[in-house]
Tab-separated table of C-alpha atoms and ligand atoms in Angstrom:
chain	number	residue	atom	x	y	z
A	1	UNK	CA	0.963	17.969	-15.179
A	2	UNK	CA	1.434	21.362	-16.085
A	3	UNK	CA	0.681	24.315	-13.394
A	4	UNK	CA	-1.893	27.482	-14.012
A	5	UNK	CA	-1.989	30.809	-12.444
A	6	UNK	CA	-5.384	32.277	-13.162
A	7	UNK	CA	-5.734	36.520	-11.978
A	8	UNK	CA	-9.291	37.544	-12.323
A	9	UNK	CA	-10.551	41.103	-12.927
A	10	UNK	CA	-14.322	42.046	-13.645
A	11	UNK	CA	-17.160	41.178	-12.673
A	12	UNK	CA	-19.066	38.269	-11.041
A	13	UNK	CA	-19.583	36.987	-14.356
A	14	UNK	CA	-15.511	36.702	-15.772
A	15	UNK	CA	-15.020	34.765	-12.025
A	16	UNK	CA	-17.733	32.257	-13.072
A	17	UNK	CA	-15.594	31.381	-16.906
A	18	UNK	CA	-12.598	31.678	-14.312
A	19	UNK	CA	-14.292	28.733	-12.678
A	20	UNK	CA	-15.392	27.289	-15.955
A	21	UNK	CA	-11.635	27.887	-17.806
A	22	UNK	CA	-9.968	25.765	-14.718
A	23	UNK	CA	-12.916	23.340	-14.877
A	24	UNK	CA	-11.723	23.013	-19.273
A	25	UNK	CA	-8.032	22.772	-17.943
A	26	UNK	CA	-8.887	20.781	-14.889
A	27	UNK	CA	-10.014	18.141	-16.989
A	28	UNK	CA	-6.558	18.299	-19.354
A	29	UNK	CA	-4.361	17.305	-16.704
A	30	UNK	CA	-3.725	20.131	-15.852
A	31	UNK	CA	-3.060	21.498	-12.036
A	32	UNK	CA	-3.484	24.681	-10.699
A	33	UNK	CA	-0.850	27.177	-8.082
A	34	UNK	CA	-1.534	30.393	-6.074
A	35	UNK	CA	1.638	31.287	-6.553
A	36	UNK	CA	3.446	32.917	-10.549
A	37	UNK	CA	7.056	31.846	-10.351
A	38	UNK	CA	5.856	27.840	-10.028
A	39	UNK	CA	3.570	28.073	-12.760
A	40	UNK	CA	4.094	27.119	-16.604
A	41	UNK	CA	1.293	28.739	-17.271
A	42	UNK	CA	-0.158	32.029	-16.647
A	43	UNK	CA	-3.421	33.543	-17.430
A	44	UNK	CA	-5.400	36.591	-16.647
A	45	UNK	CA	-8.792	37.046	-17.744
A	46	UNK	CA	-9.329	40.182	-18.982
A	47	UNK	CA	-12.621	43.423	-18.636
A	48	UNK	CA	-13.466	45.727	-20.806
A	49	UNK	CA	-15.160	48.319	-18.998
A	50	UNK	CA	-13.619	51.048	-18.204
A	51	UNK	CA	-9.853	52.555	-19.336
A	52	UNK	CA	-9.198	51.876	-15.383
A	53	UNK	CA	-9.407	48.095	-16.219
A	54	UNK	CA	-7.290	48.539	-19.293
A	55	UNK	CA	-5.390	50.475	-17.693
A	56	UNK	CA	-4.232	47.628	-14.305
A	57	UNK	CA	-4.226	45.108	-17.313
A	58	UNK	CA	-1.031	46.729	-19.181
A	59	UNK	CA	0.885	47.354	-16.092
A	60	UNK	CA	0.443	43.520	-14.893
A	61	UNK	CA	1.337	42.390	-18.242
A	62	UNK	CA	4.836	44.929	-17.592
A	63	UNK	CA	4.965	43.558	-14.242
A	64	UNK	CA	4.801	39.253	-15.693
A	65	UNK	CA	7.994	39.380	-18.379
A	66	UNK	CA	10.404	39.209	-14.743
A	67	UNK	CA	7.654	35.066	-14.634
A	68	UNK	CA	9.134	35.253	-19.111
A	69	UNK	CA	12.887	36.231	-18.211
A	70	UNK	CA	12.295	33.736	-15.036
A	71	UNK	CA	10.864	30.861	-17.208
A	72	UNK	CA	11.806	31.366	-20.662
A	73	UNK	CA	9.056	28.199	-21.329
A	74	UNK	CA	6.127	29.535	-19.775
A	75	UNK	CA	2.617	30.306	-21.434
A	76	UNK	CA	1.070	33.673	-21.202
A	77	UNK	CA	-2.807	34.290	-22.151
A	78	UNK	CA	-5.208	36.800	-21.749
A	79	UNK	CA	-8.886	35.447	-21.666
A	80	UNK	CA	-11.589	37.908	-22.056
A	81	UNK	CA	-13.384	40.623	-22.720
A	82	UNK	CA	-10.402	42.941	-22.388
A	83	UNK	CA	-8.631	40.036	-25.235
A	84	UNK	CA	-12.441	40.261	-26.873
A	85	UNK	CA	-12.579	44.137	-27.449
A	86	UNK	CA	-8.815	44.745	-28.413
A	87	UNK	CA	-8.350	41.895	-31.077
A	88	UNK	CA	-6.402	43.527	-33.825
A	89	UNK	CA	-4.157	46.106	-31.426
A	90	UNK	CA	-2.692	43.554	-28.816
A	91	UNK	CA	-1.693	41.013	-31.455
A	92	UNK	CA	0.273	44.020	-33.395
A	93	UNK	CA	1.125	45.367	-29.856
A	94	UNK	CA	5.031	43.900	-28.711
A	95	UNK	CA	3.987	42.047	-25.435
A	96	UNK	CA	4.368	38.870	-24.127
A	97	UNK	CA	0.860	37.391	-24.239
A	98	UNK	CA	1.051	33.850	-25.901
A	99	UNK	CA	-2.364	33.300	-26.489
A	100	UNK	CA	-5.318	36.115	-27.223
A	101	UNK	CA	-8.990	33.876	-25.559
A	102	UNK	CA	-12.229	35.565	-26.746
A	103	UNK	CA	-14.935	34.557	-23.528
A	104	UNK	CA	-16.677	32.135	-26.257
A	105	UNK	CA	-13.562	30.491	-27.148
A	106	UNK	CA	-12.270	28.877	-23.739
A	107	UNK	CA	-13.060	25.208	-25.014
A	108	UNK	CA	-10.742	25.281	-27.197
A	109	UNK	CA	-7.774	26.778	-24.242
A	110	UNK	CA	-5.771	23.331	-23.415
A	111	UNK	CA	-5.243	23.022	-27.377
A	112	UNK	CA	-3.886	26.757	-27.783
A	113	UNK	CA	-1.758	26.144	-24.986
A	114	UNK	CA	-0.534	22.820	-25.988
A	115	UNK	CA	-0.275	24.571	-29.505
A	116	UNK	CA	2.559	27.524	-27.965
A	117	UNK	CA	4.095	24.850	-26.356
A	118	UNK	CA	4.978	22.957	-29.326
A	119	UNK	CA	6.721	26.352	-30.852
A	120	UNK	CA	3.079	28.397	-31.910
A	121	UNK	CA	4.678	31.909	-31.654
A	122	UNK	CA	0.990	33.074	-30.940
A	123	UNK	CA	-2.150	31.879	-30.651
A	124	UNK	CA	-5.137	33.688	-31.107
A	125	UNK	CA	-9.640	33.250	-31.336
A	126	UNK	CA	-12.236	35.757	-30.921
A	127	UNK	CA	-15.043	33.884	-32.279
A	128	UNK	CA	-18.130	34.375	-31.172
A	129	UNK	CA	-20.791	32.654	-31.067
A	130	UNK	CA	-24.281	32.426	-30.798
A	131	UNK	CA	-24.723	29.178	-28.746
A	132	UNK	CA	-21.614	28.304	-26.514
A	133	UNK	CA	-23.377	28.345	-22.935
A	134	UNK	CA	-20.739	26.080	-20.700
A	135	UNK	CA	-24.090	24.118	-20.388
A	136	UNK	CA	-21.533	20.999	-20.520
A	137	UNK	CA	-18.948	22.354	-18.042
A	138	UNK	CA	-19.174	21.945	-14.569
A	139	UNK	CA	-17.435	25.748	-12.653
A	140	UNK	CA	-14.076	24.340	-10.532
A	141	UNK	CA	-15.278	26.080	-8.290
A	142	UNK	CA	-13.556	26.983	-3.969
A	143	UNK	CA	-15.792	25.408	-1.027
A	144	UNK	CA	-17.837	27.955	0.290
A	145	UNK	CA	-21.062	29.602	1.427
A	146	UNK	CA	-21.810	31.223	-2.058
A	147	UNK	CA	-22.223	29.592	-6.157
A	148	UNK	CA	-22.981	31.632	-9.104
A	149	UNK	CA	-24.523	30.014	-12.047
A	150	UNK	CA	-24.112	32.029	-15.919
A	151	UNK	CA	-28.255	31.669	-16.914
A	152	UNK	CA	-27.489	33.880	-19.781
A	153	UNK	CA	-24.287	35.679	-22.084
A	154	UNK	CA	-23.845	37.761	-24.213
A	155	UNK	CA	-26.033	41.418	-24.119
A	156	UNK	CA	-28.015	42.547	-27.021
A	157	UNK	CA	-29.157	45.809	-25.757
A	158	UNK	CA	-26.143	48.526	-26.561
A	159	UNK	CA	-26.630	50.777	-24.036
A	160	UNK	CA	-24.091	53.537	-26.463
A	161	UNK	CA	-21.558	53.051	-23.730
A	162	UNK	CA	-21.099	49.679	-23.426
A	163	UNK	CA	-18.138	47.239	-24.343
A	164	UNK	CA	-20.062	44.425	-23.451
A	165	UNK	CA	-22.519	42.924	-26.897
A	166	UNK	CA	-19.123	43.806	-28.729
A	167	UNK	CA	-17.119	41.642	-25.995
A	168	UNK	CA	-19.638	38.984	-24.907
A	169	UNK	CA	-21.467	38.631	-28.622
A	170	UNK	CA	-25.037	37.958	-28.422
A	171	UNK	CA	-27.554	36.936	-25.742
A	172	UNK	CA	-28.941	33.134	-25.650
A	173	UNK	CA	-29.886	31.676	-22.422
A	174	UNK	CA	-28.620	27.655	-20.796
A	175	UNK	CA	-32.512	25.774	-20.696
A	176	UNK	CA	-33.938	25.329	-17.257
A	177	UNK	CA	-33.148	21.969	-16.827
A	178	UNK	CA	-29.772	22.710	-17.169
A	179	UNK	CA	-29.725	25.279	-14.903
A	180	UNK	CA	-31.959	23.481	-12.663
A	181	UNK	CA	-29.337	20.722	-12.382
A	182	UNK	CA	-26.456	22.928	-12.205
A	183	UNK	CA	-27.512	24.102	-8.580
A	184	UNK	CA	-28.648	20.756	-7.749
A	185	UNK	CA	-25.196	19.726	-7.647
A	186	UNK	CA	-24.328	23.156	-5.878
A	187	UNK	CA	-25.853	22.618	-2.902
A	188	UNK	CA	-24.744	19.208	-3.175
A	189	UNK	CA	-21.644	20.394	-2.994
A	190	UNK	CA	-23.012	22.488	0.084
A	191	UNK	CA	-23.058	26.245	-1.432
A	192	UNK	CA	-25.829	27.316	0.773
A	193	UNK	CA	-26.637	30.362	-1.033
A	194	UNK	CA	-26.837	30.897	-5.180
A	195	UNK	CA	-26.787	34.351	-7.815
A	196	UNK	CA	-28.537	33.626	-10.977
A	197	UNK	CA	-26.281	35.516	-13.836
A	198	UNK	CA	-26.568	37.412	-16.753
A	199	UNK	CA	-24.968	40.311	-18.626
A	200	UNK	CA	-29.477	41.547	-18.949
A	201	UNK	CA	-30.612	38.239	-16.602
A	202	UNK	CA	-34.502	38.757	-16.518
A	203	UNK	CA	-33.993	38.639	-20.947
A	204	UNK	CA	-33.473	35.532	-19.778
A	205	UNK	CA	-36.238	33.404	-22.038
A	206	UNK	CA	-35.460	29.839	-22.923
A	207	UNK	CA	-38.480	26.977	-24.391
A	208	UNK	CA	-41.195	28.688	-22.812
A	209	UNK	CA	-39.596	29.312	-19.804
A	210	UNK	CA	-38.936	33.054	-18.447
A	211	UNK	CA	-36.820	34.586	-15.510
A	212	UNK	CA	-39.716	34.098	-13.030
A	213	UNK	CA	-39.720	30.225	-14.086
A	214	UNK	CA	-35.859	29.728	-13.852
A	215	UNK	CA	-36.247	31.885	-9.640
A	216	UNK	CA	-39.246	29.670	-8.463
A	217	UNK	CA	-36.845	26.162	-9.952
A	218	UNK	CA	-33.574	26.833	-8.351
A	219	UNK	CA	-35.074	28.321	-5.278
A	220	UNK	CA	-37.189	24.456	-5.637
A	221	UNK	CA	-33.767	22.854	-4.731
A	222	UNK	CA	-33.422	21.170	-1.846
A	223	UNK	CA	-30.341	22.517	0.736
A	224	UNK	CA	-30.191	25.809	-1.069
A	225	UNK	CA	-31.514	27.971	0.354
A	226	UNK	CA	-31.193	31.962	-0.961
A	227	UNK	CA	-31.486	32.160	-4.685
A	228	UNK	CA	-29.810	35.909	-6.013
A	229	UNK	CA	-29.333	37.602	-9.659
A	230	UNK	CA	-27.573	39.823	-11.304
A	231	UNK	CA	-27.933	42.960	-13.343
A	232	UNK	CA	-31.719	42.960	-14.018
A	233	UNK	CA	-32.144	45.438	-16.419
A	234	UNK	CA	-35.464	48.053	-15.563
A	235	UNK	CA	-37.275	47.539	-19.004
A	236	UNK	CA	-37.937	43.750	-17.931
A	237	UNK	CA	-39.813	43.217	-14.617
A	238	UNK	CA	-43.517	42.062	-14.962
A	239	UNK	CA	-45.714	41.002	-12.336
A	240	UNK	CA	-45.139	37.960	-12.383
A	241	UNK	CA	-41.888	38.489	-11.663
A	242	UNK	CA	-42.235	40.517	-9.192
A	243	UNK	CA	-44.702	38.253	-7.276
A	244	UNK	CA	-42.435	35.113	-7.429
A	245	UNK	CA	-39.590	38.120	-5.459
A	246	UNK	CA	-42.229	38.645	-3.118
A	247	UNK	CA	-44.026	35.238	-2.574
A	248	UNK	CA	-40.944	32.718	-2.106
A	249	UNK	CA	-38.546	33.088	1.187
A	250	UNK	CA	-35.893	31.886	-1.043
A	251	UNK	CA	-35.482	34.786	-3.183
A	252	UNK	CA	-33.904	37.092	-1.676
A	253	UNK	CA	-35.854	40.939	-1.687
A	254	UNK	CA	-32.385	43.404	-2.843
A	255	UNK	CA	-32.848	44.059	-6.222
A	256	UNK	CA	-29.671	45.579	-8.429
A	257	UNK	CA	-31.646	48.424	-10.372
A	258	UNK	CA	-28.581	50.524	-12.838
A	259	UNK	CA	-30.184	53.564	-13.137
A	260	UNK	CA	-27.600	55.313	-14.977
A	261	UNK	CA	-28.638	58.631	-15.868
A	262	UNK	CA	-31.463	60.375	-14.010
A	263	UNK	CA	-31.725	62.674	-17.159
A	264	UNK	CA	-34.267	62.002	-20.344
A	265	UNK	CA	-32.825	63.550	-23.259
A	266	UNK	CA	-29.409	61.571	-21.551
A	267	UNK	CA	-31.482	58.370	-20.658
A	268	UNK	CA	-32.233	58.417	-24.344
A	269	UNK	CA	-28.974	59.100	-26.334
A	270	UNK	CA	-28.194	56.047	-23.904
A	271	UNK	CA	-29.889	54.251	-24.837
A	272	UNK	CA	-31.728	52.920	-22.260
A	273	UNK	CA	-35.017	52.541	-23.114
A	274	UNK	CA	-36.828	54.135	-19.995
A	275	UNK	CA	-36.901	58.064	-18.662
A	276	UNK	CA	-37.298	59.495	-15.418
A	277	UNK	CA	-40.645	58.704	-14.720
A	278	UNK	CA	-40.675	55.156	-16.144
A	279	UNK	CA	-37.811	54.535	-13.492
A	280	UNK	CA	-39.617	56.711	-10.533
A	281	UNK	CA	-42.548	54.192	-11.165
A	282	UNK	CA	-40.725	51.075	-11.455
A	283	UNK	CA	-39.341	51.922	-8.043
A	284	UNK	CA	-43.083	52.137	-6.519
A	285	UNK	CA	-43.905	49.084	-8.507
A	286	UNK	CA	-41.209	46.887	-6.208
A	287	UNK	CA	-41.882	48.497	-3.751
A	288	UNK	CA	-44.571	47.792	-3.335
A	289	UNK	CA	-45.340	44.069	-4.320
A	290	UNK	CA	-42.204	43.724	-2.995
A	291	UNK	CA	-41.815	44.959	1.046
A	292	UNK	CA	-39.039	45.659	2.408
A	293	UNK	CA	-36.937	45.058	-0.321
A	294	UNK	CA	-34.120	46.448	-0.575
A	295	UNK	CA	-32.157	48.900	-4.175
A	296	UNK	CA	-29.250	49.731	-5.110
A	297	UNK	CA	-27.784	50.777	-8.637
A	298	UNK	CA	-25.354	51.927	-10.790
A	299	UNK	CA	-24.880	55.982	-11.721
A	300	UNK	CA	-22.288	57.380	-14.192
A	301	UNK	CA	-21.664	60.900	-14.294
A	302	UNK	CA	-20.444	62.797	-17.496
A	303	UNK	CA	-21.807	60.994	-20.733
A	304	UNK	CA	-21.273	63.233	-23.701
A	305	UNK	CA	-22.964	66.002	-23.825
A	306	UNK	CA	-24.041	65.835	-20.774
A	307	UNK	CA	-25.285	68.943	-19.184
A	308	UNK	CA	-24.807	70.912	-14.781
A	309	UNK	CA	-28.335	70.626	-15.078
A	310	UNK	CA	-29.282	67.616	-16.358
A	311	UNK	CA	-27.072	66.443	-13.930
A	312	UNK	CA	-29.058	67.318	-11.281
A	313	UNK	CA	-31.567	64.798	-12.451
A	314	UNK	CA	-29.645	62.044	-11.366
A	315	UNK	CA	-28.863	63.660	-8.152
A	316	UNK	CA	-33.128	64.228	-8.319
A	317	UNK	CA	-33.853	60.096	-8.810
A	318	UNK	CA	-30.573	59.620	-5.969
A	319	UNK	CA	-32.731	61.594	-3.673
A	320	UNK	CA	-36.563	60.267	-4.159
A	321	UNK	CA	-35.263	57.066	-4.558
A	322	UNK	CA	-32.881	56.925	-1.800
A	323	UNK	CA	-31.129	53.459	-2.209
A	324	UNK	CA	-29.818	51.343	-0.051
A	325	UNK	CA	-26.457	51.547	-2.156
A	326	UNK	CA	-24.812	52.434	-5.634
A	327	UNK	CA	-22.174	52.576	-7.975
A	328	UNK	CA	-20.775	55.134	-9.476
A	329	UNK	CA	-18.333	55.802	-12.928
A	330	UNK	CA	-17.408	58.432	-14.864
A	331	UNK	CA	-18.091	58.003	-18.424
A	332	UNK	CA	-14.936	55.762	-19.512
A	333	UNK	CA	-15.318	56.003	-23.281
A	334	UNK	CA	-14.737	52.887	-25.337
A	335	UNK	CA	-13.522	51.508	-28.301
A	336	UNK	CA	-16.569	50.312	-30.756
A	337	UNK	CA	-18.797	51.273	-28.948
A	338	UNK	CA	-21.909	53.676	-30.305
A	339	UNK	CA	-21.092	56.823	-27.860
A	340	UNK	CA	-17.063	56.121	-29.211
A	341	UNK	CA	-18.686	56.978	-32.231
A	342	UNK	CA	-20.988	59.176	-32.293
A	343	UNK	CA	-19.530	62.063	-29.477
A	344	UNK	CA	-17.157	63.101	-28.426
A	345	UNK	CA	-15.498	62.069	-24.590
A	346	UNK	CA	-16.387	65.967	-23.759
A	347	UNK	CA	-17.173	66.382	-20.404
A	348	UNK	CA	-13.879	67.070	-18.949
A	349	UNK	CA	-11.651	64.892	-15.933
A	350	UNK	CA	-12.780	68.196	-13.442
A	351	UNK	CA	-15.785	67.460	-14.077
A	352	UNK	CA	-16.099	63.870	-14.063
A	353	UNK	CA	-14.630	64.459	-10.083
A	354	UNK	CA	-17.264	67.277	-9.399
A	355	UNK	CA	-19.903	64.829	-10.110
A	356	UNK	CA	-19.284	62.038	-8.496
A	357	UNK	CA	-18.056	63.644	-4.988
A	358	UNK	CA	-21.761	64.905	-5.381
A	359	UNK	CA	-23.438	61.939	-5.904
A	360	UNK	CA	-20.928	59.968	-3.990
A	361	UNK	CA	-21.516	62.188	-0.720
A	362	UNK	CA	-25.446	61.732	-1.306
A	363	UNK	CA	-25.367	58.042	-1.457
A	364	UNK	CA	-23.382	58.184	1.948
A	365	UNK	CA	-26.416	59.826	3.683
A	366	UNK	CA	-28.614	58.173	2.384
A	367	UNK	CA	-27.169	54.792	2.390
A	368	UNK	CA	-26.319	55.818	6.008
A	369	UNK	CA	-30.306	56.571	6.597
A	370	UNK	CA	-31.553	53.407	5.445
A	371	UNK	CA	-28.791	51.097	7.383
A	372	UNK	CA	-29.720	52.994	10.501
A	373	UNK	CA	-33.491	52.277	10.271
A	374	UNK	CA	-32.156	48.848	10.368
A	375	UNK	CA	-31.765	49.032	14.065
A	376	UNK	CA	-33.260	46.837	16.122
A	377	UNK	CA	-34.580	44.570	13.674
A	378	UNK	CA	-33.838	41.032	14.008
A	379	UNK	CA	-32.549	39.391	10.425
A	380	UNK	CA	-31.969	35.963	8.754
A	381	UNK	CA	-28.283	36.483	8.084
A	382	UNK	CA	-25.683	34.272	6.296
A	383	UNK	CA	-22.646	33.632	7.171
A	384	UNK	CA	-19.980	33.710	4.830
A	385	UNK	CA	-16.558	34.080	6.774
A	386	UNK	CA	-14.582	36.533	8.414
A	387	UNK	CA	-14.812	39.901	8.892
A	388	UNK	CA	-12.318	41.568	7.545
A	389	UNK	CA	-10.640	42.999	10.256
A	390	UNK	CA	-10.784	40.090	13.502
A	391	UNK	CA	-11.336	36.689	12.998
A	392	UNK	CA	-12.790	36.945	16.139
A	393	UNK	CA	-16.118	38.535	13.937
A	394	UNK	CA	-18.019	36.798	11.172
A	395	UNK	CA	-19.374	38.426	8.496
A	396	UNK	CA	-22.368	37.482	6.833
A	397	UNK	CA	-25.545	39.201	5.020
A	398	UNK	CA	-29.154	40.172	5.294
A	399	UNK	CA	-31.847	39.213	2.878
A	400	UNK	CA	-31.311	42.397	1.256
A	401	UNK	CA	-27.166	41.764	0.623
A	402	UNK	CA	-26.369	43.974	3.748
A	403	UNK	CA	-23.448	42.544	5.214
A	404	UNK	CA	-23.671	42.584	9.153
A	405	UNK	CA	-20.958	42.257	11.387
A	406	UNK	CA	-21.060	39.555	14.574
A	407	UNK	CA	-19.522	37.593	17.388
A	408	UNK	CA	-18.413	33.690	16.428
A	409	UNK	CA	-20.203	31.984	18.731
A	410	UNK	CA	-20.272	28.853	18.621
A	411	UNK	CA	-21.528	29.150	14.894
A	412	UNK	CA	-19.617	28.175	11.311
A	413	UNK	CA	-20.218	29.519	7.899
A	414	UNK	CA	-23.263	28.438	5.931
A	415	UNK	CA	-25.320	28.245	8.963
A	416	UNK	CA	-28.714	30.937	8.929
A	417	UNK	CA	-28.324	32.854	12.191
A	418	UNK	CA	-30.883	35.144	12.900
A	419	UNK	CA	-29.529	38.303	14.202
A	420	UNK	CA	-30.340	41.947	16.288
A	421	UNK	CA	-29.426	44.896	14.917
A	422	UNK	CA	-27.413	47.127	17.266
A	423	UNK	CA	-25.627	49.308	15.073
A	424	UNK	CA	-24.430	50.163	11.292
A	425	UNK	CA	-22.277	52.602	9.528
A	426	UNK	CA	-23.225	53.076	5.706
A	427	UNK	CA	-21.445	50.317	4.642
A	428	UNK	CA	-21.974	47.906	7.649
A	429	UNK	CA	-24.460	46.256	9.900
A	430	UNK	CA	-23.582	44.657	13.368
A	431	UNK	CA	-24.679	43.002	15.418
A	432	UNK	CA	-25.917	40.094	18.044
A	433	UNK	CA	-27.061	36.836	16.933
A	434	UNK	CA	-30.419	36.261	18.713
A	435	UNK	CA	-30.246	32.562	18.425
A	436	UNK	CA	-29.532	29.626	16.465
A	437	UNK	CA	-32.332	28.367	14.412
A	438	UNK	CA	-32.724	24.267	14.578
A	439	UNK	CA	-34.147	24.407	11.171
A	440	UNK	CA	-32.432	27.186	9.410
A	441	UNK	CA	-34.905	27.413	6.761
A	442	UNK	CA	-37.534	27.344	8.589
A	443	UNK	CA	-36.124	30.430	10.072
A	444	UNK	CA	-35.068	32.094	6.814
A	445	UNK	CA	-39.052	31.750	6.299
A	446	UNK	CA	-40.031	33.316	9.384
A	447	UNK	CA	-37.445	36.019	9.459
A	448	UNK	CA	-37.437	36.642	5.474
A	449	UNK	CA	-41.456	36.509	5.991
A	450	UNK	CA	-42.019	39.265	8.714
A	451	UNK	CA	-39.098	41.353	7.546
A	452	UNK	CA	-41.724	41.327	3.520
A	453	UNK	CA	-44.417	41.753	5.593
A	454	UNK	CA	-42.939	44.938	6.607
A	455	UNK	CA	-43.481	43.933	10.566
A	456	UNK	CA	-39.583	44.509	10.882
A	457	UNK	CA	-39.155	48.073	11.612
A	458	UNK	CA	-36.429	49.663	8.732
A	459	UNK	CA	-37.278	46.643	6.102
B	501	LIG	N1	-25.695	44.404	-17.610
B	501	LIG	C1	-24.895	45.541	-16.447
B	501	LIG	C2	-24.212	46.060	-16.622
B	501	LIG	C3	-22.918	46.284	-16.537
B	501	LIG	S1	-21.271	46.746	-16.383
B	501	LIG	C4	-26.055	46.192	-16.572
B	501	LIG	O1	-26.469	46.844	-17.663
B	501	LIG	O2	-26.679	46.232	-15.722
B	501	LIG	C5	-21.381	47.527	-14.579
B	501	LIG	C6	-22.225	48.706	-15.085
B	501	LIG	O3	-20.286	49.547	-15.361
B	501	LIG	C7	-22.592	49.877	-15.413
B	501	LIG	O4	-24.499	49.585	-15.154
B	501	LIG	C8	-22.064	50.663	-15.727
B	501	LIG	O5	-22.520	51.740	-14.553
B	501	LIG	C9	-20.410	50.749	-15.852
B	501	LIG	N2	-19.953	51.077	-17.405
B	501	LIG	C10	-20.605	50.853	-18.760
B	501	LIG	N3	-19.765	51.041	-19.313
B	501	LIG	C11	-19.082	51.898	-19.189
B	501	LIG	C12	-18.752	53.262	-19.299
B	501	LIG	N4	-17.878	53.232	-20.553
B	501	LIG	N5	-18.665	54.326	-18.142
B	501	LIG	C13	-18.364	54.520	-17.139
B	501	LIG	N6	-18.946	53.477	-17.162
B	501	LIG	C14	-19.654	51.815	-17.390
B	502	LIG	FE1	-23.926	46.881	-20.794
B	502	LIG	FE2	-26.930	47.741	-21.252
B	502	LIG	FE3	-26.156	45.210	-21.528
B	502	LIG	FE4	-25.342	46.323	-19.773
B	502	LIG	S1	-28.151	46.229	-20.830
B	502	LIG	S2	-24.395	44.818	-20.327
B	502	LIG	S3	-24.793	48.087	-19.894
B	502	LIG	S4	-25.211	47.086	-23.281
B	503	LIG	FE1	-15.793	43.364	-17.293
B	503	LIG	FE2	-16.534	42.057	-19.253
B	503	LIG	FE3	-17.703	41.934	-17.002
B	503	LIG	S1	-15.899	44.220	-19.512
B	503	LIG	S2	-17.751	43.922	-15.908
B	503	LIG	S3	-15.450	41.571	-17.228
B	503	LIG	S4	-18.390	41.428	-18.904
C-alpha cells in the first residue's frame, strides 16, 4: 500500500475536504502517515483567502524539496483553493508540484496519482462543478467529540474582496436526507457535536427545505448533543431560523456574524448587501429572539479607499454590539476578485496596522467584559480534550462556544458536565464542575434553556 502524507491549511471547509480526500484515497488502497519522510505521496490542501496563506505555502513547497531529493519517486500534489486560484501561474512556474486539483476534482485524485507514478509529468484538474457535493463520500474522520459536515459548497455572493466564489465555484446544497444520514453515522461513530459548514451556510436550500429545517433535522439525531454552524451571511436570517435556534436546546446559541466593515459606503463597495443600520437591527433581532446568544464576527481593515473617518464606523459597530470575540484581518488583494479589478490597494500597510491595533485593543476589552459576565454562571460544558497548558485539566466549550478550562475530575472526553464559572480572561473561562449529570442530554437541555431564558447571569 502506498503511504500518503496530507497537510491542511485554511478554514474548516478545507479540514472537511481533507477528510473527503482521505476517504477517497483509502478506498483506493492508500494508507496514511504522519511523517513526510515516510510518504510516497505528499498532498497539501491549500487556502487562498489572504496573501499570507500563499506565502506560507510557497515556503512549505521549498521545504518539501529535500524529500523529493531523498525519494525521486515522491509525488507532490497541491489541492484546494490556492491551486484553483493560481491555476495557470502554477502550471508555468518551476516547482516540485506534480498534481494540481481544485476543490471539485478530488474524486479524480487516485487516477491522477497513478498517472504521475506511471510517468506523466504533470496532472491538473481545475474544473468547477455545479453539482459535485460529495454526498456519496463518507469522510475519513479522526475519532473524537466534534465532527463537521459540509451541507453546501461554493458561494454566489461575490463580496468584492473575496476569492472564494472563484476558488470554490457556484453554490450548491446537499439534500436534507443526505446530511441527516451523515449525522446519524457520526453519532454512531461516537461524535457528540456536529458543525454544519458552508461558505454561506444559511442560504442552504434543497427540495423546498431551508436551513432551519436542516438544523432541526440534524438536532433530531439521537446521540448528537450539540449542533453548530458556520459561516452565515447577515442577509439570510429569517424569523423562522432564529425561532428554531431559540427553541431547540441542541442548537447552540452562538452565531458567527461577519461584519467586515461598519461604514455604509465601504459595505456598498464590498457588496455586502446590508448597511450599518441593517446590521445593528439584525443584532437586536437576534438578541431579542435568542436570549443569551453569543456573537462573534470578522472585520477587514483597510479595504481600498476606506478613510480614517469611515473606519470609525467599524469601531462604532463593535462598541454598540460588544461581540464576544472577533477575528480581524488587514485587507489583502486577491487575484480575480472584483476589488482587484476595480481598485488599487491604496491603504498603506502602516495604516492597516494602525487600524488593526485599534480594533484589537477594543475587542480585547469587550471579550474580557463578556467573559467576566459569565462568572458565577452554571453552564453545560462539553469536554473536548486536555487543556493546552496542562494534561491535568480539561478543555471544553459552553453552548455559546466559549472555551472553559476545568479540573479533570473523573470525567472523560465527550462528557457534558455542569460547570460553575469561577474566573475569566479575554480568551478563556475557568470553572469547577458542580456535578455530573446522570442524563447528559437532559442536563444540557436544562442548562441551555436556563441560559436562553436569561436566568443565568451574563447570558
Ligand atoms: N464565507 C465566510 C467567509 C470566509 S473567509 C463568510 O462570508 O463569512 C473568512 C474571513 O476572511 C471573511 O469573513 C473576511 O473577514 C476575511 N477575508 C476574506 N477575504 C479577505 C481579503 N481579501 N482580505 C482580508 N480578509 C479577507
Ligand atoms: Fe466570500 Fe462573501 Fe462568499 Fe463569504 S459570503 S465566501 S466573504 S464571497
Ligand atoms: Fe481558504 Fe478556501 Fe477556506 S480560500 S478560507 S480554504 S474556502
